[in-house]
Short mmCIF file of C-alpha atoms in Angstrom, two decimals:
data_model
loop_
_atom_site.label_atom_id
_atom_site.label_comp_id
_atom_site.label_asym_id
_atom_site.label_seq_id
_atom_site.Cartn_x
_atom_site.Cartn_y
_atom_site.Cartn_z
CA UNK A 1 19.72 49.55 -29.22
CA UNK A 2 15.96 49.15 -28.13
CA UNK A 3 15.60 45.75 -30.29
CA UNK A 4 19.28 44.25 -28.79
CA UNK A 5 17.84 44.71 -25.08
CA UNK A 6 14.14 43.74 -25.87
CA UNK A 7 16.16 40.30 -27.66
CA UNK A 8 17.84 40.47 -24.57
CA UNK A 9 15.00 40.22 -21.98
CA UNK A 10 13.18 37.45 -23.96
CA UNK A 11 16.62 35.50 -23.77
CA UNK A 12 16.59 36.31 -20.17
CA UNK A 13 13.13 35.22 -19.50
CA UNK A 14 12.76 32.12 -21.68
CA UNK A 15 15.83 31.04 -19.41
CA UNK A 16 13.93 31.92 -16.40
CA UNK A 17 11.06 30.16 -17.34
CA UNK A 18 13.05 26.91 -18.58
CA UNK A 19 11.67 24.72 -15.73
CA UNK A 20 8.13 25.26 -16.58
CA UNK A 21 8.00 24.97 -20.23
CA UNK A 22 6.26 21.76 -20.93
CA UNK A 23 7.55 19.37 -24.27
CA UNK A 24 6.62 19.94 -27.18
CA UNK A 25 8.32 18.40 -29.70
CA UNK A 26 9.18 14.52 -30.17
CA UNK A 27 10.67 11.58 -27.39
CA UNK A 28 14.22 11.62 -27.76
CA UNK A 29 15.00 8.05 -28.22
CA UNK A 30 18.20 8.23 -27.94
CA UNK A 31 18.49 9.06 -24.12
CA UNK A 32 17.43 5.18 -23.66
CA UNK A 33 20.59 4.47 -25.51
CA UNK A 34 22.55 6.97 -23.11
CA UNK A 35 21.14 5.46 -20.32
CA UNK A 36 21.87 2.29 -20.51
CA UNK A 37 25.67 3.24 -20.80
CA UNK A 38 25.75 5.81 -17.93
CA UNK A 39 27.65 4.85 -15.23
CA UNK A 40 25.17 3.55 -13.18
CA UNK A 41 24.33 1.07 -15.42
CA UNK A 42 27.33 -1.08 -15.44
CA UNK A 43 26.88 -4.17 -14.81
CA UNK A 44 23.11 -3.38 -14.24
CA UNK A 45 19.80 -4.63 -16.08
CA UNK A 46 17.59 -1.76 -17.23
CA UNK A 47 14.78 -1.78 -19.04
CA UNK A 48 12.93 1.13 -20.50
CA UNK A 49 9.81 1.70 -22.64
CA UNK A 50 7.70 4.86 -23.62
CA UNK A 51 4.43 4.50 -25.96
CA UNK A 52 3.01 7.08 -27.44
CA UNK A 53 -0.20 6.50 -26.10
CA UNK A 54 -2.42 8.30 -29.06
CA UNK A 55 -0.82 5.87 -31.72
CA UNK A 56 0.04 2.82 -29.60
CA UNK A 57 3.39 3.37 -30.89
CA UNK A 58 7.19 2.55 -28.87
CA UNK A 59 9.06 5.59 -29.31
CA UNK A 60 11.90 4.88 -27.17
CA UNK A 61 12.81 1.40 -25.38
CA UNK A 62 15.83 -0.13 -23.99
CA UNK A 63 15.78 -4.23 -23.44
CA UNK A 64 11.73 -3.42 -23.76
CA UNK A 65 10.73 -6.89 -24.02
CA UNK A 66 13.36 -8.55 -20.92
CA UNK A 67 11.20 -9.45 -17.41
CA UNK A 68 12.85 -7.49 -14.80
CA UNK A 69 11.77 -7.59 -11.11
CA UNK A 70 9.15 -4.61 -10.72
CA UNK A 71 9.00 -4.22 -7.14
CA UNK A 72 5.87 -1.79 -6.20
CA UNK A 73 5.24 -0.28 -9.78
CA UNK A 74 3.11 -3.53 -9.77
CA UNK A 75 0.52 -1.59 -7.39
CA UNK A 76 -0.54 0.36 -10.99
CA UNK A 77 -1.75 -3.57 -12.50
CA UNK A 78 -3.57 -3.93 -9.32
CA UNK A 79 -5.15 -0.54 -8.89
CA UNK A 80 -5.82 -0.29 -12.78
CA UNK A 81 -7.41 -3.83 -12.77
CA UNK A 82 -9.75 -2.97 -9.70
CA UNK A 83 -10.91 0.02 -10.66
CA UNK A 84 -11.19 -1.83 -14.21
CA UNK A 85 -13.90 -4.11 -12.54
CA UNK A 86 -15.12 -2.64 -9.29
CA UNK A 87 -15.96 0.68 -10.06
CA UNK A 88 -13.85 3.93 -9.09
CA UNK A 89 -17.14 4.44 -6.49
CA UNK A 90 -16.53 0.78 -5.01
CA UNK A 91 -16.72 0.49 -1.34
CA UNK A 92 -15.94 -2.33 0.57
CA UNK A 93 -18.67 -3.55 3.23
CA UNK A 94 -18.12 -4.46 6.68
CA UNK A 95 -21.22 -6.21 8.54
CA UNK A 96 -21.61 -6.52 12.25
CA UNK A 97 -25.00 -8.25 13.32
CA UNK A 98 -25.89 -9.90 16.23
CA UNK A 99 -26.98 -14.35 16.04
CA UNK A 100 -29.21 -14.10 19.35
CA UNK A 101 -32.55 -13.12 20.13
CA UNK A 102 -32.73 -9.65 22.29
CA UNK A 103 -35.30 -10.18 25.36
CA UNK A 104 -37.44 -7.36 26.65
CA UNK A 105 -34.28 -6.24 28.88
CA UNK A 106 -32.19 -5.35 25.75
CA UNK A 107 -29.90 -8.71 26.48
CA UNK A 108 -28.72 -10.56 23.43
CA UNK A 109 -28.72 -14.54 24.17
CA UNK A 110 -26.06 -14.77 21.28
CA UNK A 111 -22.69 -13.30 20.06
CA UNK A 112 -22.05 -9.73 18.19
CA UNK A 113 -20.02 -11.25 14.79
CA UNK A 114 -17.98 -9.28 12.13
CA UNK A 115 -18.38 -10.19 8.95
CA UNK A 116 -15.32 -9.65 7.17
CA UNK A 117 -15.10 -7.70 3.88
CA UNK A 118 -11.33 -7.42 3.17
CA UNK A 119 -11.59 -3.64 4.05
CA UNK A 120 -7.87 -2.24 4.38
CA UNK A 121 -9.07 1.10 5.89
CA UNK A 122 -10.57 -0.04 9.16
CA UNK A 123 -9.15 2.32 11.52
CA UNK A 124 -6.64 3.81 9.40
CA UNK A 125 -4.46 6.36 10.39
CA UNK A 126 -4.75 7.45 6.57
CA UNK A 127 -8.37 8.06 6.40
CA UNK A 128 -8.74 9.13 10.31
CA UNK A 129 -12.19 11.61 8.84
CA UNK A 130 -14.03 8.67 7.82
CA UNK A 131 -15.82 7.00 10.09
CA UNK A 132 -14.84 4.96 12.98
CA UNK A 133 -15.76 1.20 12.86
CA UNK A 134 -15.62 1.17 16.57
CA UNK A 135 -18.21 3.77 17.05
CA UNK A 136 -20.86 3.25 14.05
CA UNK A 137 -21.21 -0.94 15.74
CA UNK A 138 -21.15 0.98 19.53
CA UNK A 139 -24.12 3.56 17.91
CA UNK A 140 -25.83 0.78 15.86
CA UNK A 141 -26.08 -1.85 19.66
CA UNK A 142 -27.16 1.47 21.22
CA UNK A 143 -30.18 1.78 18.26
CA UNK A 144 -31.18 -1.50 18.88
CA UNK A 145 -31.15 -1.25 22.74
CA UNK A 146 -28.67 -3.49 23.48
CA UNK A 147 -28.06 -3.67 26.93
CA UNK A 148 -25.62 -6.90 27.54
CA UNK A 149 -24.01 -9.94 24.99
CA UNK A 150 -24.15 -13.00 26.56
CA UNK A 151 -21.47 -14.42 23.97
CA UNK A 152 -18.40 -12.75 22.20
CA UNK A 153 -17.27 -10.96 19.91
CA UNK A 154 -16.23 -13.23 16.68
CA UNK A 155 -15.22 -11.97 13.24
CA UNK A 156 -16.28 -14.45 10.76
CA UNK A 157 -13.39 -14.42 7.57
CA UNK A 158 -14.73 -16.86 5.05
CA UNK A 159 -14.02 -14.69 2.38
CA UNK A 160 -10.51 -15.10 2.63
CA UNK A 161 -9.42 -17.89 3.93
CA UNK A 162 -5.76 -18.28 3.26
CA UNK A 163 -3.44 -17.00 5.90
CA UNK A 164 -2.22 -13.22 5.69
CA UNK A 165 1.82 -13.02 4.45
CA UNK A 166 1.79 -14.89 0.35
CA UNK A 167 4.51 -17.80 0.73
CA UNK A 168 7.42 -15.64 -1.08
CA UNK A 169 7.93 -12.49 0.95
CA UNK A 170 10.62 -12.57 3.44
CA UNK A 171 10.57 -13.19 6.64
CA UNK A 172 12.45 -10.36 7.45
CA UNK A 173 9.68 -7.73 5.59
CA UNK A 174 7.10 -9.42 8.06
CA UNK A 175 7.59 -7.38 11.04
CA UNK A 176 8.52 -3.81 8.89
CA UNK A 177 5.80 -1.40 8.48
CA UNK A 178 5.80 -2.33 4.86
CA UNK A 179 5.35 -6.02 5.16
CA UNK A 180 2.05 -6.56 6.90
CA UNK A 181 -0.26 -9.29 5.15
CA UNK A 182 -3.90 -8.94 4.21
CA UNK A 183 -6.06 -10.27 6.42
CA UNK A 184 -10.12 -10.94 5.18
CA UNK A 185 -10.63 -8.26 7.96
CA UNK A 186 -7.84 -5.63 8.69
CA UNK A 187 -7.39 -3.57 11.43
CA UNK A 188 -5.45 -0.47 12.39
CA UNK A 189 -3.42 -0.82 9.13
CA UNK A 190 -2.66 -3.84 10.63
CA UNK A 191 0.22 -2.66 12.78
CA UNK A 192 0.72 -2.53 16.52
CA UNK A 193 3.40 -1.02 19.15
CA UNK A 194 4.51 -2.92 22.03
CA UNK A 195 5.07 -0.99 25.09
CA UNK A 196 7.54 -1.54 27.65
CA UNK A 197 8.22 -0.34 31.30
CA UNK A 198 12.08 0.54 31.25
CA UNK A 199 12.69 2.57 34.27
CA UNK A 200 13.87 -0.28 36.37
CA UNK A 201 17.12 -2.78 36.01
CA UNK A 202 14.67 -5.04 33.19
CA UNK A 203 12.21 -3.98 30.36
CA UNK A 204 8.83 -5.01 31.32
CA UNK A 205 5.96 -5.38 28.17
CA UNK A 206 3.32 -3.41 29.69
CA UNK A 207 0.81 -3.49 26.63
CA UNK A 208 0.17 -3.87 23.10
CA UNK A 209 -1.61 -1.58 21.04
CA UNK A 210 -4.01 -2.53 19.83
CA UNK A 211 -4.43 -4.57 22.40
CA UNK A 212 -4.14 -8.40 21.62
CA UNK A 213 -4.37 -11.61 23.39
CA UNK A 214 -2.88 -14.23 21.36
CA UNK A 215 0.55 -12.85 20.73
CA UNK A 216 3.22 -14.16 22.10
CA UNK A 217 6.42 -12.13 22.77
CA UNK A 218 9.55 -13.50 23.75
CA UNK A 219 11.35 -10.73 25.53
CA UNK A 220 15.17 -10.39 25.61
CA UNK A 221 15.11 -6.55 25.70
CA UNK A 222 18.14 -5.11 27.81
CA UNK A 223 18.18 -2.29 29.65
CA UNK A 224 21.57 -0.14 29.83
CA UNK A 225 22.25 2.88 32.24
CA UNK A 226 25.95 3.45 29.41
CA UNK A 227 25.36 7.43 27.95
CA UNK A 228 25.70 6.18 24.74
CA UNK A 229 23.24 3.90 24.58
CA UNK A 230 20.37 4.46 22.42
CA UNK A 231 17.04 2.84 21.49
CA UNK A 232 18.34 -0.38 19.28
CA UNK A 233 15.61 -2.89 19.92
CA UNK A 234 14.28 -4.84 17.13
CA UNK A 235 11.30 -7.82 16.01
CA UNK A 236 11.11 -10.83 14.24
CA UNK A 237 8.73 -13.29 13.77
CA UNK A 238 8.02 -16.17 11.26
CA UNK A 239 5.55 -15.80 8.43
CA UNK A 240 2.05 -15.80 9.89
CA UNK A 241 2.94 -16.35 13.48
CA UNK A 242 1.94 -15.49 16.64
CA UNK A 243 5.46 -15.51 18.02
CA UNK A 244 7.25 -12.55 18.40
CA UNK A 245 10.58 -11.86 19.55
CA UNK A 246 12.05 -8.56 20.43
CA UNK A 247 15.53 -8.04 21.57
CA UNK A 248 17.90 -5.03 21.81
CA UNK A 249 19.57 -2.14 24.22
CA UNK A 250 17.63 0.64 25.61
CA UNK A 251 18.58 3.63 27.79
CA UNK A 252 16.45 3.54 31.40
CA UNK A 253 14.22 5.90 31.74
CA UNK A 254 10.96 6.80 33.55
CA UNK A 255 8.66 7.34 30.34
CA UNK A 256 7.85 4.61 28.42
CA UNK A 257 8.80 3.61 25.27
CA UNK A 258 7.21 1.55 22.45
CA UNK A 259 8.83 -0.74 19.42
CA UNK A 260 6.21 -0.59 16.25
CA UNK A 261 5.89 -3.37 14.52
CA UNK A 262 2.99 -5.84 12.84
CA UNK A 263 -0.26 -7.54 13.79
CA UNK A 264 -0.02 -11.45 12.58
CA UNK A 265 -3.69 -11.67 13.72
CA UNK A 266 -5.80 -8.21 13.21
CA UNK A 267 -9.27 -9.57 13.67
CA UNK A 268 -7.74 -10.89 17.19
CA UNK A 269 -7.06 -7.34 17.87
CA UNK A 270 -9.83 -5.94 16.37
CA UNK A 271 -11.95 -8.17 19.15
CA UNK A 272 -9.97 -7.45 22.10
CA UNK A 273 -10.59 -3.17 21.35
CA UNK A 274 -13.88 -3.33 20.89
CA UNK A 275 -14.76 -5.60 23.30
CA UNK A 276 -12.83 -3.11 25.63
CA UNK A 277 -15.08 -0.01 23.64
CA UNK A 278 -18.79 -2.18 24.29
CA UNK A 279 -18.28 -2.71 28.03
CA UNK A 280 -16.95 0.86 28.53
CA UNK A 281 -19.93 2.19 26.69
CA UNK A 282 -22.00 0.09 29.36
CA UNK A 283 -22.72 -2.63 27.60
CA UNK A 284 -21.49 -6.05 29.18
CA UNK A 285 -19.84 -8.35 26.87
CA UNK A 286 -20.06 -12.12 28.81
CA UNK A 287 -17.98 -13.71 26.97
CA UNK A 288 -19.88 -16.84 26.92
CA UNK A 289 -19.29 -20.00 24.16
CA UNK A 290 -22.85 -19.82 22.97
CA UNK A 291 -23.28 -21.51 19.69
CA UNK A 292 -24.86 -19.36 16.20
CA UNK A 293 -28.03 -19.67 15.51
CA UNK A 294 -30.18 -19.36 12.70
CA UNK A 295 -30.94 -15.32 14.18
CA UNK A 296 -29.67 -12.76 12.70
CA UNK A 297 -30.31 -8.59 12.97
CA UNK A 298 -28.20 -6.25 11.48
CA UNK A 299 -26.49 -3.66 13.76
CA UNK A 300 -24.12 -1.62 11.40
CA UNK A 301 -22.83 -1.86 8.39
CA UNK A 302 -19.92 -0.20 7.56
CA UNK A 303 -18.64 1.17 4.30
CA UNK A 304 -14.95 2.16 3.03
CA UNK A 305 -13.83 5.03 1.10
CA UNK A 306 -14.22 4.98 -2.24
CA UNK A 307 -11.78 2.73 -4.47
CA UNK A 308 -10.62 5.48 -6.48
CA UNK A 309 -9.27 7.33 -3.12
CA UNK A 310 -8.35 4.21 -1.10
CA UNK A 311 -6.09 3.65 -4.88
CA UNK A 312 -4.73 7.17 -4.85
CA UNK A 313 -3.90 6.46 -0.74
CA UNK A 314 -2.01 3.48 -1.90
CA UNK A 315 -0.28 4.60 -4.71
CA UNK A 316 1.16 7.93 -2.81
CA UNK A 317 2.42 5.89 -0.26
CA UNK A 318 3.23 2.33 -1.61
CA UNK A 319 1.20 0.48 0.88
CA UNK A 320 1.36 -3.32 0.58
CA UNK A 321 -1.21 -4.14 2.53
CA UNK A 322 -3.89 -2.00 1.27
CA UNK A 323 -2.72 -3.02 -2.76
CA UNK A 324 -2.96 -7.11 -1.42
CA UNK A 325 -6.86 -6.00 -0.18
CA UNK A 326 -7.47 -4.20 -3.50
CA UNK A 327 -6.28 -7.16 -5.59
CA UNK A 328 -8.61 -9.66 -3.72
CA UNK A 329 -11.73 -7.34 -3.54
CA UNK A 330 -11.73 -8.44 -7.27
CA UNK A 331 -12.24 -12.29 -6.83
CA UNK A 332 -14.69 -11.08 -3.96
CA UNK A 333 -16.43 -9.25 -6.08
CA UNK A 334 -17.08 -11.97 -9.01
CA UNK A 335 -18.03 -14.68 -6.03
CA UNK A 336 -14.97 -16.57 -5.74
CA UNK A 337 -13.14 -16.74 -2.89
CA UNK A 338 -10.98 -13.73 -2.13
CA UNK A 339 -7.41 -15.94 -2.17
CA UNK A 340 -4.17 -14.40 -4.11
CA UNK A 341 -4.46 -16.68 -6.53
CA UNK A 342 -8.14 -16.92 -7.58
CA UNK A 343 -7.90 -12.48 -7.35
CA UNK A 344 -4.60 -13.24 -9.99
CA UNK A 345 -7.23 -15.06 -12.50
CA UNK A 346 -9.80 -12.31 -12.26
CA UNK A 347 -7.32 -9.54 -12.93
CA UNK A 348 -5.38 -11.46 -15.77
CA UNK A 349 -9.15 -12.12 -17.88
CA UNK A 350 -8.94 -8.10 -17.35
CA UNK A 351 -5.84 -7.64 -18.62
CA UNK A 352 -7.03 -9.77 -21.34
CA UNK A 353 -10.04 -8.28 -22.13
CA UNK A 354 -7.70 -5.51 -22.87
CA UNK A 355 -6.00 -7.16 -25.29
CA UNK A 356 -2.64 -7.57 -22.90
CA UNK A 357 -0.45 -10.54 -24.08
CA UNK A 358 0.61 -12.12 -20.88
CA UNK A 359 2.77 -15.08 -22.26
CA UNK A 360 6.40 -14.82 -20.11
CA UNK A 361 5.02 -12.37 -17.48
CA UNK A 362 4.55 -13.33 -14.18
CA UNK A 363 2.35 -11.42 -11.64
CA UNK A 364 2.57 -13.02 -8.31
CA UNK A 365 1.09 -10.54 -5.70
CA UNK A 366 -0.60 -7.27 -5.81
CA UNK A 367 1.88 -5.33 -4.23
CA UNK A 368 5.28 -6.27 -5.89
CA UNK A 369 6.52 -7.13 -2.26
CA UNK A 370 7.51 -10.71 -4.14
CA UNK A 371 10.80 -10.81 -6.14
CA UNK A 372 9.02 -13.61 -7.66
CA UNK A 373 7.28 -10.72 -10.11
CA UNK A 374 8.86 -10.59 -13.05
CA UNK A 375 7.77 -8.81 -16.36
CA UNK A 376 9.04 -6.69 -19.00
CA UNK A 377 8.84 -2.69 -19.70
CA UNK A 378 6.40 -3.28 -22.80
CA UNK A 379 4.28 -5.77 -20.90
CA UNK A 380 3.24 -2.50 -18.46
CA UNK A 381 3.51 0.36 -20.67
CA UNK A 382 0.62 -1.74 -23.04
CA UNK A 383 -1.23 -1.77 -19.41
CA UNK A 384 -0.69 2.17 -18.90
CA UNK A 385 -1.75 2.62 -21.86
CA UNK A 386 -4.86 0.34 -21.74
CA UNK A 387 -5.98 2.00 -18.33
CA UNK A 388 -5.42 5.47 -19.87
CA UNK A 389 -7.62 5.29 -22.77
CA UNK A 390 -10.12 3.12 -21.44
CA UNK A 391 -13.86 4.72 -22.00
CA UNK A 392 -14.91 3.65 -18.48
CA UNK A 393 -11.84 5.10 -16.39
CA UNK A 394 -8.69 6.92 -18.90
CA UNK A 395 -9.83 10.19 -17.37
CA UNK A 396 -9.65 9.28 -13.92
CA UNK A 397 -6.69 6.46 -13.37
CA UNK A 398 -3.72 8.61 -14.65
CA UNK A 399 -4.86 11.16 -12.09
CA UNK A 400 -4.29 8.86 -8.99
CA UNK A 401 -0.40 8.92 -9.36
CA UNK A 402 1.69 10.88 -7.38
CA UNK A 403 3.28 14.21 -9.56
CA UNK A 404 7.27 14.21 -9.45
CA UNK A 405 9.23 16.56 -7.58
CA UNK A 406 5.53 17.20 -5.95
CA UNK A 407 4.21 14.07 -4.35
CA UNK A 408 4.34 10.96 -2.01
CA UNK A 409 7.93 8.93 -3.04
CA UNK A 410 8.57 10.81 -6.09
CA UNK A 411 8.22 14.26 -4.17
CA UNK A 412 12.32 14.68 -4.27
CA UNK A 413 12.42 12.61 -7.65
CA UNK A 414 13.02 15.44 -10.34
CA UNK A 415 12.74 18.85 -8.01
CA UNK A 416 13.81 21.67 -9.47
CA UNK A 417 13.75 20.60 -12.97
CA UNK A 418 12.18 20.84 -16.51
CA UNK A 419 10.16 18.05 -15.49
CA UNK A 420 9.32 19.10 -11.50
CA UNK A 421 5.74 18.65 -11.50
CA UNK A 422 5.02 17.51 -15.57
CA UNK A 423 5.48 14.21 -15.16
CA UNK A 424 3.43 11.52 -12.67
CA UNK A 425 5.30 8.37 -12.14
CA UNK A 426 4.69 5.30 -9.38
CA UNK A 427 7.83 4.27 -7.64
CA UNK A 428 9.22 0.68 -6.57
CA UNK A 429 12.04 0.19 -4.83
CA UNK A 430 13.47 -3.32 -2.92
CA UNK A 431 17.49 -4.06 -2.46
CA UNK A 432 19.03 -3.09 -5.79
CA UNK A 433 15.76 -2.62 -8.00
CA UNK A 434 14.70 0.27 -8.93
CA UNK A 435 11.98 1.57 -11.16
CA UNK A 436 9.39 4.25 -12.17
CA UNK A 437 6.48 4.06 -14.45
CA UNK A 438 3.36 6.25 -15.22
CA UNK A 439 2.28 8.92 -17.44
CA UNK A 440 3.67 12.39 -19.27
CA UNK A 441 2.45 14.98 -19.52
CA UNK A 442 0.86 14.68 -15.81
CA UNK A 443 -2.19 16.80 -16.83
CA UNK A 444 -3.42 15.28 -19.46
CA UNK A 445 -0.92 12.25 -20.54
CA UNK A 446 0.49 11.27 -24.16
CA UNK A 447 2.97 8.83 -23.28
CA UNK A 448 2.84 5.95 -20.77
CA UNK A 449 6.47 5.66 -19.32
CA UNK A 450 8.28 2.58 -17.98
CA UNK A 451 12.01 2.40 -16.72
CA UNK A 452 13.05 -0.35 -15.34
CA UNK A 453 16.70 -0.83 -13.22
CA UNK A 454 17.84 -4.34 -11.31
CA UNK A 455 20.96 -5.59 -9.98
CA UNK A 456 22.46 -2.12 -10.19
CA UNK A 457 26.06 -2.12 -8.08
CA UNK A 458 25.87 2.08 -7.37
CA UNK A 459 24.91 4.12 -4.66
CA UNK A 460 21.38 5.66 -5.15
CA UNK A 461 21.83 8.43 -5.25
CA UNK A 462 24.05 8.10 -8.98
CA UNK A 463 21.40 5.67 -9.83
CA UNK A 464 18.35 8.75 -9.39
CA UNK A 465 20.63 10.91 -11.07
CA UNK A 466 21.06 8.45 -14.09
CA UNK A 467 17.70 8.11 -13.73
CA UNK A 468 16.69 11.75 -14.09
CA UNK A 469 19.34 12.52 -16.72
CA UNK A 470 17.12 9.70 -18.56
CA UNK A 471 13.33 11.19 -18.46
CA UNK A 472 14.97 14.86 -18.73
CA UNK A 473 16.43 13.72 -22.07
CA UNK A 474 13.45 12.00 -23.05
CA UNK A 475 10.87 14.96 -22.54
CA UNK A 476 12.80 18.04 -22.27
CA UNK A 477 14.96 18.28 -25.81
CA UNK A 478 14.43 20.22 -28.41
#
């Protein structure tokens, strides 16, 4: 009777348990095959591929070799590739130095220029400890006893001189959150409100914040006194233009309110802010056209966070701009200009150098914003699995991605399940496309893992189902 209920209670507990016992045995290949004809998939194009990453062997794969459209699991080339060639200590470098000679009064007979270093983390709300650019050039003029600027404040951004929004995103992505360009010097995460006055009979733009003075804003915001009205307005602007319009319905009322959208021209705001900082701080800023000279003094330079956590940042959260900024710091850092397309060269010789056959891929940006990406499953499973056993940074990269049912946008991807918290995959999502790719185990990875879905017809939320029933019948069989 004592053995039945001790058989029992193991029974009971191994059941308990189930959710946290980790794989052990081989990749069910087969759930590829079920996969593909769940459902979800009809009519679809999926894609999957899983390498066994200590033998370089495909153990499962589904249309492996077929170029899909990626959407943001592109970020991992980008943040693999950079890492690859900067450094995971890399920091990019701000300089602010003055172009005039300072007199005995503490009066600079010159301007106060920025030299751009594609930093995406300039006043960031997503690194808010690290210091504030604003206040390390305020300290820095106060060091040097700088007591007016005759000229202005000018950001110089040779290093990237190609305008901010790549050619083939959409216009509409230009004014989300998720669609602002890289600039050679970003500001504010290159995003802005726009404030309006709405407590009379029109809505009055009252400010911009940051603050900037070549945006234009066409204003055909209503204002509605109905119960049932609501806050509706909206933005649009071209690619890389200065000409917003915002339109839409809002309730009056005697607080303000404010519609977020992007900055087309950061180092324009950047300028206007701390011009406003200086001359609060005491320092007059004259604003006078005073040509550069051959003068120059350092008065701060500023340094990023480190690549490896401005990559983590990115990778948690998706962020377009900062993954565009990452991609080019590699062109800056070999000495070419920091444009897409000369960052694209430097991080396909890495890819090669890895021995990555890029024939039929096609990596347009460094973000995946671009439906012109298109490459197969294989093509970035070879790339996790490069990155991952690479001398210089396998122990560190696979540690940067988010853990499912745990983290960024896979937190509510796999909750509750065998695989809740065992597995770290990089999502990428655009109008039907769907995919996930990283590593299992999380901890200490074996397999690089690809899954690819496009032109799926379903709702999501049979499509993450489909998708879960997939990497649960991949890892979690006996």
């Amino acid at each position: 009777m004592t053995r039945h209920i001790t058989k029992l209670a193991a029974m009971l507990f191994a059941v308990l348990l189930l959710p946290q016992i980790l794989f052990a045995g081989k990749v069910n290949a087969k759930a590829a095959e079920d996969f593909a004809q769940s459902k979800a998939m009809r009519g679809a194009k999926a894609g999957v591929c899983v390498i066994d990453m200590t033998t370089g062997e495909v153990v499962a794969s589904l249309n492996e070799d077929t170029p899909l459209t990626p959407a943001s699991i592109t970020k991992l080339i980008t943040s693999a590739a950079a890492i690859k060639a900067l450094s995971p200590n890399y920091r990019f470098t701000t300089e602010v130095v003055i172009d005039g000679l300072v007199d005995h009064a503490g009066v600079v007979d010159g301007n106060l220029i920025i030299n751009a270093g594609l930093d995406p983390t300039l006043e960031s709300r997503h690194f808010q400890e690290h210091e504030s650019f604003i206040v390390g050039t305020i300290e820095g003029l106060k060091r040097l006893g700088i007591k007016r600027i005759n000229g202005k404040v000018i950001v110089n951004e040779s290093v990237c001189p190609e305008q901010g929004v790549p050619a083939d995103w959409e216009d509409a992505d230009v004014t989300e959150d998720y669609g602002a360009g890289v600039h050679a010097l970003n500001y504010a995460d290159n995003q802005c409100s726009v404030i309006f006055d709405v407590s009379g009979k029109k809505a009055m733009i009252i400010d911009t914040l940051p603050h900037q003075s070549n945006l234009k804003i066409r204003n055909n915001v209503k204002v509605t006194t109905g119960r049932k009205s609501n806050w509706t307005p909206s933005a649009t602007r071209k690619k890389n233009s200065n000409n917003l319009i915002v339109w839409g319905y809002v309730k009056r009322q005697d607080d303000p309110v404010e519609l977020k959208t992007t900055i087309p021209d950061p180092a324009n705001a950047l300028c206007c802010d701390l011009t406003e900082a200086i001359v609060c701080e005491g320092i007059p800023v004259m604003n006078r056209n005073i040509k550069s000279g051959s003068y120059r003094r350092t008065v701060y330079e500023h340094q990023s966070p480190l690549l490896q956590e401005i990559a983590s940042s990115l990778l948690f959260r998706s962020d377009n701009m900062y993954a565009e900024a990452v991609l080019r710091a590699i062109a800056l850092h070999n000495g070419t200009s920091a444009s897409r397309e000369m960052a694209l060269r430097s991080e396909r010789a890495i890819l090669a150098d890895w021995g990555i056959d890029l024939k039929g891929q096609t990596i347009y940006d460094g973000s995946g914003l671009a439906r012109t990406n298109h490459y197969s499953p294989h093509f970035l499973a070879t790339i996790l699995t490069a990155a991952a056993t690479d001398s210089q940074i396998g122990l560190l990269f696979p540690t940067l991605l988010p853990v499912c049912g745990q983290e960024g946008t896979v937190k509510k991807l796999l909750k509750d399940t065998a695989l809740d918290g065992k597995i770290a995959l990089k999502s990428g999502s655009m109008t039907r496309v769907q995919c996930y790719a990283g590593y299992y185990p999380a901890g200490n990875p074996k397999y690089a893992v690809v899954v690819m879905a496009n032109n799926f017809s379903c709702n999501y939320d049979a499509l993450k189902k489909s998708i879960e029933d997939l990497l649960l019948g991949l890892f979690t069989q006996e």
